[in-house]
mmCIF file of C-alpha atoms in Angstrom:
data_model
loop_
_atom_site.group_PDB
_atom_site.id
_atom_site.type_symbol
_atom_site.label_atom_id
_atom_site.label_comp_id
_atom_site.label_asym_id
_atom_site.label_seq_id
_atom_site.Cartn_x
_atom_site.Cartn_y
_atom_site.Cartn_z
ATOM 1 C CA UNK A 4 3.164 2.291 37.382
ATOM 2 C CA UNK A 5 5.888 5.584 37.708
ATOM 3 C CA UNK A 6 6.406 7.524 35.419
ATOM 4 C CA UNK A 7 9.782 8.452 34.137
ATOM 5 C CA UNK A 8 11.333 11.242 31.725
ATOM 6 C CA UNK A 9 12.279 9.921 28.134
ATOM 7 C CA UNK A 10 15.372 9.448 27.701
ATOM 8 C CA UNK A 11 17.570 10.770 24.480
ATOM 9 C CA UNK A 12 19.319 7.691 22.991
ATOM 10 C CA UNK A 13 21.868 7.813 20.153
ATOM 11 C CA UNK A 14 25.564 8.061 19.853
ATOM 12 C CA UNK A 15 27.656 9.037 22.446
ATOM 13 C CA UNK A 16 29.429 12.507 21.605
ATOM 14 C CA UNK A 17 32.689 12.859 20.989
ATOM 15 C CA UNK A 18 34.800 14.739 23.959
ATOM 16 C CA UNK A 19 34.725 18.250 23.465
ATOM 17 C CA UNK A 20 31.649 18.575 20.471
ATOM 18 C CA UNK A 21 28.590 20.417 20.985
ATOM 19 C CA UNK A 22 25.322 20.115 20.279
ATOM 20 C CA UNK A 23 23.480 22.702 17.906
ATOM 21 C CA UNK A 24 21.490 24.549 20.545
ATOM 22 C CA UNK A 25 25.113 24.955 22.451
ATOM 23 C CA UNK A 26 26.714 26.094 18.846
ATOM 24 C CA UNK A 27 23.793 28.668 18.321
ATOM 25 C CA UNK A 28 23.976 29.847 21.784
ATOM 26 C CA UNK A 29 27.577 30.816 21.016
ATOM 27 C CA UNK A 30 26.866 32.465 18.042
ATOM 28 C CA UNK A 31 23.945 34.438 19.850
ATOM 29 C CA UNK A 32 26.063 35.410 22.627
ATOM 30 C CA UNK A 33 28.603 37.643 20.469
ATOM 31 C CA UNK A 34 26.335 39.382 17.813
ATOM 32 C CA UNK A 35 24.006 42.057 18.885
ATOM 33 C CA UNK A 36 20.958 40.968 16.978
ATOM 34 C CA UNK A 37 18.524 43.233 15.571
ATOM 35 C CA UNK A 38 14.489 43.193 15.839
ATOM 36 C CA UNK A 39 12.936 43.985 12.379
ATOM 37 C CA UNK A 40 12.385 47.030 12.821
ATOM 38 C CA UNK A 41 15.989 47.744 13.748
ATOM 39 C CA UNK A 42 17.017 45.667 10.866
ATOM 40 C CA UNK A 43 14.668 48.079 8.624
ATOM 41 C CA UNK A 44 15.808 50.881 10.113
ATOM 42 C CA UNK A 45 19.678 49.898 9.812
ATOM 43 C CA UNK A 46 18.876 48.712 6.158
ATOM 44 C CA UNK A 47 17.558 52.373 5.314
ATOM 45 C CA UNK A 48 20.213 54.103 7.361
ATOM 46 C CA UNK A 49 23.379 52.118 4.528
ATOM 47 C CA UNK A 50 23.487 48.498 6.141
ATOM 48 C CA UNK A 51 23.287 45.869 3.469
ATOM 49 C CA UNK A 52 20.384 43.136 4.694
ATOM 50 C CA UNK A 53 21.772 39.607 3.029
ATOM 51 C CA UNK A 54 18.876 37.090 2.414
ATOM 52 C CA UNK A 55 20.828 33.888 2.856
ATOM 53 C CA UNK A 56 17.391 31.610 2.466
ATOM 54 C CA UNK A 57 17.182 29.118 -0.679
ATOM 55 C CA UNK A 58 15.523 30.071 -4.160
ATOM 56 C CA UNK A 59 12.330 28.406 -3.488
ATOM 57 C CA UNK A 60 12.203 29.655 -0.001
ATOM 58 C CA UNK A 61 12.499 33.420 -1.103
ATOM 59 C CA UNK A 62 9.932 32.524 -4.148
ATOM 60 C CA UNK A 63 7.123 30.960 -1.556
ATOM 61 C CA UNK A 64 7.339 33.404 1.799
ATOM 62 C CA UNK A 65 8.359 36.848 -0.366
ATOM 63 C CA UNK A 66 11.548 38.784 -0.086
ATOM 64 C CA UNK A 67 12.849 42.297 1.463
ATOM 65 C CA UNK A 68 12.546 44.903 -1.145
ATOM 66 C CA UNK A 69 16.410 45.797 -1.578
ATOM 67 C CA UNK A 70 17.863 42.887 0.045
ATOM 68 C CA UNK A 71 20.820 41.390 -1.894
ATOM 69 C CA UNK A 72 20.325 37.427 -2.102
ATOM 70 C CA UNK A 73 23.007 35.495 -1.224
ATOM 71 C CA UNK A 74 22.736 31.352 -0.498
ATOM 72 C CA UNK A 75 23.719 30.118 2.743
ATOM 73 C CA UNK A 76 26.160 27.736 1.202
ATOM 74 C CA UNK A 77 28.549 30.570 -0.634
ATOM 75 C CA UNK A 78 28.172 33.701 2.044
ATOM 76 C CA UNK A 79 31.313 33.443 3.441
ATOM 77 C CA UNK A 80 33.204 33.522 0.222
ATOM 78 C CA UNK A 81 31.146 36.307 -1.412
ATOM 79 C CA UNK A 82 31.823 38.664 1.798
ATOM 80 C CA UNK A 83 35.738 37.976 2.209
ATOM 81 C CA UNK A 84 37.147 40.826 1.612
ATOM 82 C CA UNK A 85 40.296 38.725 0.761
ATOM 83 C CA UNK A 86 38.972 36.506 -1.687
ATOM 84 C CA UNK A 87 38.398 36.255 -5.721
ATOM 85 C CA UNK A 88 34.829 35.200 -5.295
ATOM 86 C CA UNK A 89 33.699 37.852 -3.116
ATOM 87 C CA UNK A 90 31.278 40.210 -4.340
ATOM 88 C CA UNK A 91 31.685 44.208 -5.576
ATOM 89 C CA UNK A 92 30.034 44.898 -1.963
ATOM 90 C CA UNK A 93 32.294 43.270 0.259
ATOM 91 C CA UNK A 94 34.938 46.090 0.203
ATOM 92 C CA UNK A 95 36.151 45.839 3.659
ATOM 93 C CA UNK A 96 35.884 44.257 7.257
ATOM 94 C CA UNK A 97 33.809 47.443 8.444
ATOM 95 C CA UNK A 98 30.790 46.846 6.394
ATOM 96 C CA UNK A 99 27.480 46.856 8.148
ATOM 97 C CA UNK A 100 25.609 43.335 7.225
ATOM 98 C CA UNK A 101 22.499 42.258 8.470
ATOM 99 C CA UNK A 102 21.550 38.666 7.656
ATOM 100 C CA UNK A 103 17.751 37.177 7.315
ATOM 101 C CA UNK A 104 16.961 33.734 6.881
ATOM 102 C CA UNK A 105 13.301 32.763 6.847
ATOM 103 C CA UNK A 106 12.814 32.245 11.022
ATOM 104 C CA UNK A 107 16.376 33.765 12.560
ATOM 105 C CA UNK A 108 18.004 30.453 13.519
ATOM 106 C CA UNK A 109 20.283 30.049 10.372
ATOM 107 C CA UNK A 110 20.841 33.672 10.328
ATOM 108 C CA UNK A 111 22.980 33.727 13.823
ATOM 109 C CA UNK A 112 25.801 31.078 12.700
ATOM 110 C CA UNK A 113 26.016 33.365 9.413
ATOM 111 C CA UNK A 114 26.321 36.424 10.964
ATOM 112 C CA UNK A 115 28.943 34.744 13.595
ATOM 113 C CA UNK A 116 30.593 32.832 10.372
ATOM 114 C CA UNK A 117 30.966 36.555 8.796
ATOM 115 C CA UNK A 118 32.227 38.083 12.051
ATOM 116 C CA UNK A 119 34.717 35.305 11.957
ATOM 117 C CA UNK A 120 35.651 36.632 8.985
ATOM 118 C CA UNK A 121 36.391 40.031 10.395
ATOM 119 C CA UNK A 122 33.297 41.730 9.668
ATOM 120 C CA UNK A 123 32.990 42.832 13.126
ATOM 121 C CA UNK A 124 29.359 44.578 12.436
ATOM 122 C CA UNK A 125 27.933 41.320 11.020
ATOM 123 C CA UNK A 126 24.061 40.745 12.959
ATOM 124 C CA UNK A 127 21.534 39.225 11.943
ATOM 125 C CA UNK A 128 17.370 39.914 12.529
ATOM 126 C CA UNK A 129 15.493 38.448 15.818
ATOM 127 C CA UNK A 130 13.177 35.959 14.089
ATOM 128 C CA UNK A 131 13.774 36.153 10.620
ATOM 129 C CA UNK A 132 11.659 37.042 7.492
ATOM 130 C CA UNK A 133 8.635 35.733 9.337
ATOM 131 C CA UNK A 134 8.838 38.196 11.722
ATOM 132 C CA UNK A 135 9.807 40.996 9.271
ATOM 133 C CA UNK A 136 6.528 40.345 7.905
ATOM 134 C CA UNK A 137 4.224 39.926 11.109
ATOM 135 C CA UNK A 138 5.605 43.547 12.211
ATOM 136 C CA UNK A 139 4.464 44.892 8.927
ATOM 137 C CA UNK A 140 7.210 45.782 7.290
ATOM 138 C CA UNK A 141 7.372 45.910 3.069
ATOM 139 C CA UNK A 142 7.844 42.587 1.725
ATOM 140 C CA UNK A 143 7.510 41.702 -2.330
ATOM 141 C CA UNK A 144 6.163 38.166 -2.786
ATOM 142 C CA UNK A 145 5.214 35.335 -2.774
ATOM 143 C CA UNK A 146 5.779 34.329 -6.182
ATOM 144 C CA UNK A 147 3.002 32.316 -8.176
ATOM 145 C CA UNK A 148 4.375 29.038 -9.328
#
């Protein structure tokens, strides 16, 4: 009996989509991503560090001390400089951001959705909040149920 490679099945794709590991490799390519400790050290030095992870997320791994929560699923309009929504922080297109989610997949697209944006210094931190806290770094959290 030979052996043969699974196959993927599914849907053909549409011409000219990508698949997520393309889109994230796309997003990678054009930010220059920080290691926690450069994310600390940027984060101490003025950069604003943006936890983009869910409520429940930030209450069962911990959070940064300092970090300014904002949900995935409202970033870009609280950092547009040009919009109503934004938030008293997002004063212009030159502000340093460094994004964490909880493992730094989601991160990338945000920081690549923000440089889209025009905030050319947007980055985001080389495996997320669980690597912040692996290297040692403060954390505050969990919180009890």
């Amino acid at each position: 009996m030979s052996q043969t490679a699974p196959s993927v099945t599914g849907p053909v794709p549409p011409p000219g989509s990508r698949g997520i590991d393309e889109i994230l490799a796309a997003a990678r390519a054009r930010i220059d991503r920080l290691d926690p400790e450069q994310a600390h050290l940027a984060n101490r030095g003025g950069a604003l560090l943006v936890d983009i992870r869910p409520a429940a997320q930030r209450a069962a791994h911990g959070t940064v001390p300092g970090s300014l929560a904002v949900e995935r699923n409202v970033l870009e309009w609280r950092f547009d400089p040009r919009c109503a929504a934004r938030l008293p922080q997002a004063v212009g297109y030159d502000l340093p951001v460094v994004v964490i989610c909880q493992e730094g997949y989601t991160s990338s697209l945000a920081a690549a959705a923000l440089q889209d944006l025009g905030l050319h210094r947007a980055t985001d931190v080389i495996g997320g909040f669980a690597a912040w806290r692996i290297a040692g770094l403060p954390v505050l959290g969990p919180t009890p149920p």
